[in-house]
């Protein structure tokens, strides 16, 4: 597995789009004397989501429930686990939750509640996805997932013809695969491709931490529950249900922002150059959805404002609705497309439509799926 060739964004024409946009967004925070980080509403949401994850587990340990009520509690944990990932861990590991890096560091470890490695996640998400959005072989978020094809630039296989039918089934095992196998495969691959540039000693320590994390994670769910006298089969079914629900929610929300009909999937030239401004590339590969849905926005941590998040990842998601107006107006002035779906279900339809198309064709037109 060869190291990744460096990619550079070199626009044909300098539009100063991002420079103008950034100055306007900075001015918004300065003129209104607003911090770019979390406020009291986000702190309250953090408490609610963590309690909604921890309390059902404690209830399962200390009280006896029927299978139906037990699954309801496991399901609440799955939804809360996804919420923690989208609303707390995500901001914290971008440095957007708090001005204090130590607060971000410790809240970033809430990814451990998903059984996942924060070290790998930062490489996959912050380094690759945010820099090389929708660029095949660089952005892991659009990497083919077994029997799913998420890019128009990879090989079409017969099974892909039906991927739009079974996609949710694959999504349901994403976080389970993550906590069992993915972290180890990803860790090895990032070393071979040069994404992980740590020393051997640093990587030995990082690997040891991942192993300990997995042991603790499975120890909590299967060791402590066994100690409490819970029936193993019921715990296993609940655990799988929790991860299935979490996997579907997380994967669908993230895919709605990038793997849809309106976004592009550009390829660099032979010299590793993409003739575009990085910020404009983000607008062309990212789409918002259901921006007026306050309940959805609360739960998904502003990930329905992915355009703003990709342009300003160090700004807490509580501010996205406000700065979205600035981004949209500036994009209009510079004649740059601002992609959005009005509703969640329009975005879902667009995602499954593109899955259908990617299952039948290699490339329909240059740069697009």
Short mmCIF file of C-alpha atoms in Angstrom, two decimals:
data_model
loop_
_atom_site.label_atom_id
_atom_site.label_comp_id
_atom_site.label_asym_id
_atom_site.label_seq_id
_atom_site.Cartn_x
_atom_site.Cartn_y
_atom_site.Cartn_z
CA UNK A 1 0.00 0.00 0.00
CA UNK A 2 1.74 3.12 -1.28
CA UNK A 3 1.89 6.49 0.45
CA UNK A 4 -0.70 9.01 -0.66
CA UNK A 5 0.50 11.57 -3.21
CA UNK A 6 0.16 15.12 -1.88
CA UNK A 7 -2.75 17.08 -3.33
CA UNK A 8 -2.70 20.85 -3.84
CA UNK A 9 -5.61 23.19 -4.46
CA UNK A 10 -4.58 25.78 -7.05
CA UNK A 11 -7.45 27.87 -8.44
CA UNK A 12 -7.35 29.12 -12.02
CA UNK A 13 -8.67 32.51 -10.95
CA UNK A 14 -8.10 34.03 -7.54
CA UNK A 15 -11.53 35.03 -6.29
CA UNK A 16 -10.60 35.78 -2.67
CA UNK A 17 -13.86 34.08 -1.76
CA UNK A 18 -12.68 32.54 1.49
CA UNK A 19 -10.71 35.61 2.55
CA UNK A 20 -13.84 37.74 2.18
CA UNK A 21 -16.07 35.16 3.85
CA UNK A 22 -13.74 34.64 6.80
CA UNK A 23 -13.45 38.38 7.44
CA UNK A 24 -17.24 38.68 7.50
CA UNK A 25 -17.71 35.73 9.85
CA UNK A 26 -14.97 37.01 12.16
CA UNK A 27 -16.64 40.42 12.14
CA UNK A 28 -19.96 38.84 13.11
CA UNK A 29 -18.46 37.35 16.28
CA UNK A 30 -16.46 40.47 17.13
CA UNK A 31 -19.27 42.98 16.56
CA UNK A 32 -21.75 40.91 18.59
CA UNK A 33 -19.16 40.07 21.27
CA UNK A 34 -19.93 36.35 20.88
CA UNK A 35 -17.53 33.48 21.57
CA UNK A 36 -17.06 31.01 18.71
CA UNK A 37 -17.30 28.19 21.23
CA UNK A 38 -20.10 26.50 23.16
CA UNK A 39 -22.61 28.32 25.31
CA UNK A 40 -24.92 27.24 28.13
CA UNK A 41 -27.34 25.53 25.73
CA UNK A 42 -24.57 23.23 24.48
CA UNK A 43 -23.46 22.43 28.02
CA UNK A 44 -27.05 21.49 28.89
CA UNK A 45 -27.28 19.32 25.78
CA UNK A 46 -24.04 17.60 26.79
CA UNK A 47 -25.48 16.72 30.18
CA UNK A 48 -28.75 15.48 28.66
CA UNK A 49 -27.08 13.23 26.07
CA UNK A 50 -24.56 11.74 28.49
CA UNK A 51 -27.28 11.01 31.07
CA UNK A 52 -29.50 9.52 28.34
CA UNK A 53 -26.63 7.13 27.58
CA UNK A 54 -25.54 6.28 31.12
CA UNK A 55 -28.85 6.11 33.02
CA UNK A 56 -30.46 3.40 30.84
CA UNK A 57 -27.37 1.24 31.31
CA UNK A 58 -27.51 1.69 35.07
CA UNK A 59 -31.21 0.86 34.99
CA UNK A 60 -30.44 -2.37 33.13
CA UNK A 61 -27.87 -3.27 35.80
CA UNK A 62 -30.08 -2.68 38.84
CA UNK A 63 -33.61 -3.44 37.67
CA UNK A 64 -35.23 -6.36 35.89
CA UNK A 65 -36.98 -5.63 32.59
CA UNK A 66 -38.86 -7.62 30.00
CA UNK A 67 -37.17 -8.06 26.62
CA UNK A 68 -39.31 -5.30 25.12
CA UNK A 69 -38.46 -2.71 27.79
CA UNK A 70 -34.85 -3.82 27.74
CA UNK A 71 -34.60 -3.20 23.99
CA UNK A 72 -36.21 0.20 24.50
CA UNK A 73 -33.43 1.14 26.92
CA UNK A 74 -30.73 -0.23 24.62
CA UNK A 75 -32.32 1.74 21.77
CA UNK A 76 -32.23 4.94 23.83
CA UNK A 77 -28.54 4.27 24.46
CA UNK A 78 -27.96 3.84 20.73
CA UNK A 79 -29.66 7.13 19.89
CA UNK A 80 -27.79 8.87 22.71
CA UNK A 81 -24.49 7.36 21.60
CA UNK A 82 -25.03 8.78 18.12
CA UNK A 83 -26.01 12.14 19.63
CA UNK A 84 -22.86 12.23 21.74
CA UNK A 85 -20.79 11.51 18.65
CA UNK A 86 -22.44 14.23 16.59
CA UNK A 87 -22.98 16.94 19.21
CA UNK A 88 -20.17 16.57 21.77
CA UNK A 89 -17.26 14.50 20.54
CA UNK A 90 -17.35 16.04 17.08
CA UNK A 91 -17.05 19.66 18.24
CA UNK A 92 -14.53 18.81 20.95
CA UNK A 93 -12.15 16.97 18.63
CA UNK A 94 -12.26 19.90 16.22
CA UNK A 95 -11.32 22.26 19.06
CA UNK A 96 -14.70 23.97 18.66
CA UNK A 97 -16.40 23.08 21.94
CA UNK A 98 -14.29 25.25 24.25
CA UNK A 99 -11.48 27.79 24.14
CA UNK A 100 -9.65 25.66 26.70
CA UNK A 101 -7.84 22.81 24.87
CA UNK A 102 -8.02 20.59 27.96
CA UNK A 103 -11.82 20.76 27.92
CA UNK A 104 -11.80 19.80 24.25
CA UNK A 105 -9.37 16.96 24.94
CA UNK A 106 -11.45 15.36 27.69
CA UNK A 107 -14.79 15.84 25.97
CA UNK A 108 -13.19 14.46 22.83
CA UNK A 109 -12.72 11.21 24.72
CA UNK A 110 -16.50 10.76 24.73
CA UNK A 111 -15.81 8.93 21.48
CA UNK A 112 -14.75 6.12 23.82
CA UNK A 113 -18.46 5.71 24.60
CA UNK A 114 -18.76 4.49 21.03
CA UNK A 115 -15.81 2.17 21.63
CA UNK A 116 -13.74 4.03 19.05
CA UNK A 117 -10.23 5.51 18.98
CA UNK A 118 -9.96 9.29 19.05
CA UNK A 119 -6.47 9.02 17.53
CA UNK A 120 -7.70 7.28 14.37
CA UNK A 121 -10.81 9.43 14.16
CA UNK A 122 -8.84 12.66 14.04
CA UNK A 123 -6.70 11.32 11.20
CA UNK A 124 -9.70 10.06 9.25
CA UNK A 125 -11.97 13.02 9.85
CA UNK A 126 -9.92 16.14 10.60
CA UNK A 127 -6.92 15.35 8.39
CA UNK A 128 -8.38 13.46 5.44
CA UNK A 129 -12.11 14.15 5.19
CA UNK A 130 -11.94 17.88 5.88
CA UNK A 131 -8.95 18.46 3.61
CA UNK A 132 -9.79 16.15 0.71
CA UNK A 133 -13.58 16.06 0.80
CA UNK A 134 -15.08 13.65 -1.77
CA UNK A 135 -11.70 12.86 -3.33
CA UNK A 136 -11.50 9.11 -3.85
CA UNK A 137 -8.69 7.23 -2.03
CA UNK A 138 -8.13 10.28 0.21
CA UNK A 139 -11.50 10.82 1.87
CA UNK A 140 -12.30 7.70 3.90
CA UNK A 141 -15.90 8.82 4.36
CA UNK A 142 -16.62 8.02 0.70
CA UNK A 143 -14.40 4.96 0.55
CA UNK A 144 -16.23 1.87 -0.70
CA UNK A 145 -17.61 -0.04 2.27
CA UNK A 146 -17.52 -3.72 1.36
CA UNK A 147 -20.51 -4.16 -0.92
CA UNK A 148 -21.27 -0.43 -1.09
CA UNK A 149 -19.85 1.89 -3.74
CA UNK A 150 -19.82 5.53 -2.60
CA UNK A 151 -17.69 7.11 -5.32
CA UNK A 152 -18.12 7.28 -9.11
CA UNK A 153 -14.39 6.63 -9.58
CA UNK A 154 -14.10 3.10 -8.22
CA UNK A 155 -14.84 -0.25 -9.83
CA UNK A 156 -18.48 -1.13 -10.43
CA UNK A 157 -19.39 -4.66 -9.32
CA UNK A 158 -22.54 -6.65 -9.90
CA UNK A 159 -23.60 -6.46 -6.27
CA UNK A 160 -23.59 -2.66 -6.44
CA UNK A 161 -26.68 -2.75 -8.66
CA UNK A 162 -28.74 -3.47 -5.54
CA UNK A 163 -26.84 -1.34 -3.03
CA UNK A 164 -29.64 1.18 -2.70
CA UNK A 165 -31.81 -1.68 -1.40
CA UNK A 166 -29.46 -3.04 1.29
CA UNK A 167 -27.53 0.12 2.21
CA UNK A 168 -29.26 0.55 5.57
CA UNK A 169 -28.36 -3.02 6.50
CA UNK A 170 -24.69 -2.22 5.86
CA UNK A 171 -24.99 1.04 7.77
CA UNK A 172 -26.38 -0.87 10.74
CA UNK A 173 -23.06 -2.70 11.26
CA UNK A 174 -20.78 0.31 10.74
CA UNK A 175 -20.17 1.16 14.41
CA UNK A 176 -19.98 -2.52 15.36
CA UNK A 177 -17.27 -2.99 12.72
CA UNK A 178 -15.64 0.16 14.06
CA UNK A 179 -15.35 -1.09 17.65
CA UNK A 180 -14.13 -4.56 16.68
CA UNK A 181 -11.94 -4.40 13.57
CA UNK A 182 -11.82 -1.02 11.87
CA UNK A 183 -9.57 0.79 14.34
CA UNK A 184 -6.84 -1.83 13.96
CA UNK A 185 -7.02 -2.01 10.14
CA UNK A 186 -7.14 1.77 9.91
CA UNK A 187 -4.21 2.17 12.28
CA UNK A 188 -2.02 -0.08 10.12
CA UNK A 189 -3.17 1.53 6.87
CA UNK A 190 -2.52 5.08 8.02
CA UNK A 191 1.05 4.14 8.91
CA UNK A 192 1.63 2.58 5.47
CA UNK A 193 0.09 5.49 3.58
CA UNK A 194 1.98 8.13 5.56
CA UNK A 195 -1.15 9.70 7.07
CA UNK A 196 0.11 8.68 10.50
CA UNK A 197 3.52 10.33 10.83
CA UNK A 198 4.22 9.38 14.43
CA UNK A 199 7.43 7.65 15.44
CA UNK A 200 7.46 3.87 16.03
CA UNK A 201 7.58 4.43 19.77
CA UNK A 202 4.62 6.81 19.63
CA UNK A 203 2.66 4.32 17.55
CA UNK A 204 3.39 1.47 19.93
CA UNK A 205 1.90 3.58 22.70
CA UNK A 206 -1.08 4.56 20.52
CA UNK A 207 -1.77 0.94 19.63
CA UNK A 208 -1.57 -0.08 23.28
CA UNK A 209 -4.15 2.58 24.12
CA UNK A 210 -6.50 1.29 21.43
CA UNK A 211 -6.19 -2.27 22.77
CA UNK A 212 -6.86 -1.13 26.34
CA UNK A 213 -9.84 0.91 25.13
CA UNK A 214 -11.39 -2.13 23.48
CA UNK A 215 -10.83 -4.30 26.54
CA UNK A 216 -12.44 -1.72 28.82
CA UNK A 217 -15.33 -1.11 26.43
CA UNK A 218 -16.28 -4.77 26.07
CA UNK A 219 -15.50 -5.32 29.74
CA UNK A 220 -18.10 -2.72 30.70
CA UNK A 221 -20.83 -4.13 28.49
CA UNK A 222 -20.21 -7.83 29.01
CA UNK A 223 -18.12 -8.06 32.17
CA UNK A 224 -20.12 -5.71 34.39
CA UNK A 225 -23.45 -6.99 33.07
CA UNK A 226 -22.36 -10.58 33.83
CA UNK A 227 -21.34 -9.49 37.34
CA UNK A 228 -24.81 -7.92 37.75
CA UNK A 229 -26.39 -11.22 36.78
CA UNK A 230 -27.83 -10.19 33.41
CA UNK A 231 -28.49 -12.94 30.94
CA UNK A 232 -25.73 -12.94 28.29
CA UNK A 233 -28.07 -13.53 25.34
CA UNK A 234 -30.27 -10.56 26.32
CA UNK A 235 -27.21 -8.33 26.73
CA UNK A 236 -25.82 -9.45 23.37
CA UNK A 237 -29.10 -8.76 21.58
CA UNK A 238 -29.40 -5.36 23.26
CA UNK A 239 -25.78 -4.48 22.49
CA UNK A 240 -26.23 -5.37 18.81
CA UNK A 241 -29.48 -3.41 18.66
CA UNK A 242 -27.80 -0.37 20.22
CA UNK A 243 -25.01 -0.43 17.66
CA UNK A 244 -27.36 -1.08 14.75
CA UNK A 245 -29.42 1.98 15.62
CA UNK A 246 -26.35 4.13 16.24
CA UNK A 247 -24.71 2.95 13.01
CA UNK A 248 -27.72 3.78 10.85
CA UNK A 249 -28.14 7.24 12.40
CA UNK A 250 -24.48 8.24 12.20
CA UNK A 251 -23.88 6.91 8.70
CA UNK A 252 -27.04 8.34 7.17
CA UNK A 253 -26.44 11.80 8.67
CA UNK A 254 -22.85 11.94 7.43
CA UNK A 255 -23.68 10.56 3.97
CA UNK A 256 -26.49 13.09 3.44
CA UNK A 257 -23.89 15.85 3.43
CA UNK A 258 -21.62 14.47 0.71
CA UNK A 259 -22.93 11.42 -1.13
CA UNK A 260 -25.92 12.99 -2.82
CA UNK A 261 -26.87 13.93 -6.38
CA UNK A 262 -25.81 17.59 -6.14
CA UNK A 263 -22.22 17.17 -4.92
CA UNK A 264 -19.13 16.65 -7.06
CA UNK A 265 -16.37 14.05 -6.76
CA UNK A 266 -13.35 15.78 -8.36
CA UNK A 267 -10.13 14.02 -9.30
CA UNK A 268 -6.65 15.62 -9.12
CA UNK A 269 -4.51 15.72 -12.25
CA UNK A 270 -1.32 13.69 -12.68
CA UNK A 271 0.63 16.23 -10.63
CA UNK A 272 -1.83 16.05 -7.75
CA UNK A 273 -3.41 19.42 -8.48
CA UNK A 274 -7.07 20.32 -8.20
CA UNK A 275 -7.75 23.56 -10.03
CA UNK A 276 -10.04 25.07 -7.45
CA UNK A 277 -9.93 27.16 -4.31
CA UNK A 278 -10.13 24.88 -1.29
CA UNK A 279 -13.14 26.72 0.17
CA UNK A 280 -15.05 26.56 -3.11
CA UNK A 281 -14.17 22.86 -3.32
CA UNK A 282 -15.89 22.46 0.07
CA UNK A 283 -19.03 24.16 -1.23
CA UNK A 284 -19.10 21.95 -4.32
CA UNK A 285 -18.67 18.71 -2.36
CA UNK A 286 -20.93 19.49 0.60
CA UNK A 287 -24.67 20.05 0.95
CA UNK A 288 -26.83 21.23 3.83
CA UNK A 289 -30.24 19.82 4.66
CA UNK A 290 -33.29 20.64 6.80
CA UNK A 291 -31.80 23.86 8.09
CA UNK A 292 -35.12 25.02 9.54
CA UNK A 293 -35.69 21.82 11.50
CA UNK A 294 -34.65 22.88 15.00
CA UNK A 295 -35.21 19.49 16.62
CA UNK A 296 -33.06 17.73 14.03
CA UNK A 297 -30.40 20.45 14.27
CA UNK A 298 -30.29 20.01 18.04
CA UNK A 299 -29.86 16.26 17.84
CA UNK A 300 -27.34 16.04 14.99
CA UNK A 301 -25.10 18.76 16.37
CA UNK A 302 -25.54 21.08 13.42
CA UNK A 303 -24.31 18.45 10.96
CA UNK A 304 -27.19 19.48 8.72
CA UNK A 305 -25.13 22.69 8.34
CA UNK A 306 -22.17 20.82 6.88
CA UNK A 307 -21.22 23.66 4.54
CA UNK A 308 -20.58 25.97 7.48
CA UNK A 309 -18.88 23.21 9.45
CA UNK A 310 -16.44 22.43 6.64
CA UNK A 311 -15.58 26.07 6.15
CA UNK A 312 -15.31 26.83 9.90
CA UNK A 313 -14.66 23.56 11.75
CA UNK A 314 -13.38 25.36 14.85
CA UNK A 315 -16.68 27.18 15.35
CA UNK A 316 -19.18 25.44 17.65
CA UNK A 317 -22.27 24.15 15.86
CA UNK A 318 -24.60 26.36 17.93
CA UNK A 319 -23.54 29.27 15.70
CA UNK A 320 -24.07 27.62 12.30
CA UNK A 321 -27.63 28.89 11.64
CA UNK A 322 -26.45 32.48 12.07
CA UNK A 323 -23.28 32.29 10.01
CA UNK A 324 -25.10 30.28 7.33
CA UNK A 325 -26.75 33.53 6.26
CA UNK A 326 -23.33 35.11 5.79
CA UNK A 327 -22.00 32.12 3.86
CA UNK A 328 -25.02 31.97 1.59
CA UNK A 329 -24.91 35.70 0.80
CA UNK A 330 -21.16 35.69 0.15
CA UNK A 331 -21.46 32.63 -2.09
CA UNK A 332 -24.13 34.41 -4.09
CA UNK A 333 -21.91 37.49 -4.53
CA UNK A 334 -19.03 35.34 -5.80
CA UNK A 335 -21.32 33.26 -8.02
CA UNK A 336 -20.52 30.10 -6.05
CA UNK A 337 -23.20 27.45 -5.64
CA UNK A 338 -24.60 26.98 -2.13
CA UNK A 339 -26.08 23.49 -2.03
CA UNK A 340 -28.96 22.62 0.25
CA UNK A 341 -31.95 20.31 0.62
CA UNK A 342 -34.99 21.91 2.18
CA UNK A 343 -35.98 18.80 4.16
CA UNK A 344 -34.38 15.73 5.68
CA UNK A 345 -36.41 13.42 3.44
CA UNK A 346 -35.36 15.25 0.27
CA UNK A 347 -31.76 14.63 1.32
CA UNK A 348 -32.48 10.95 2.03
CA UNK A 349 -34.08 10.57 -1.40
CA UNK A 350 -31.07 12.22 -3.04
CA UNK A 351 -28.66 9.89 -1.20
CA UNK A 352 -30.46 6.73 -2.25
CA UNK A 353 -30.78 8.06 -5.81
CA UNK A 354 -27.02 8.49 -6.01
CA UNK A 355 -26.50 5.01 -4.55
CA UNK A 356 -28.69 3.70 -7.35
CA UNK A 357 -26.69 5.60 -9.99
CA UNK A 358 -23.31 4.58 -8.58
CA UNK A 359 -24.46 0.99 -8.67
CA UNK A 360 -24.91 1.12 -12.45
CA UNK A 361 -22.35 3.52 -13.95
CA UNK A 362 -18.67 4.34 -13.53
CA UNK A 363 -18.66 8.07 -14.34
CA UNK A 364 -21.59 9.90 -15.87
CA UNK A 365 -19.68 13.10 -16.48
CA UNK A 366 -16.33 14.52 -15.51
CA UNK A 367 -16.01 15.02 -11.79
CA UNK A 368 -19.55 13.97 -11.00
CA UNK A 369 -21.22 10.78 -9.89
#
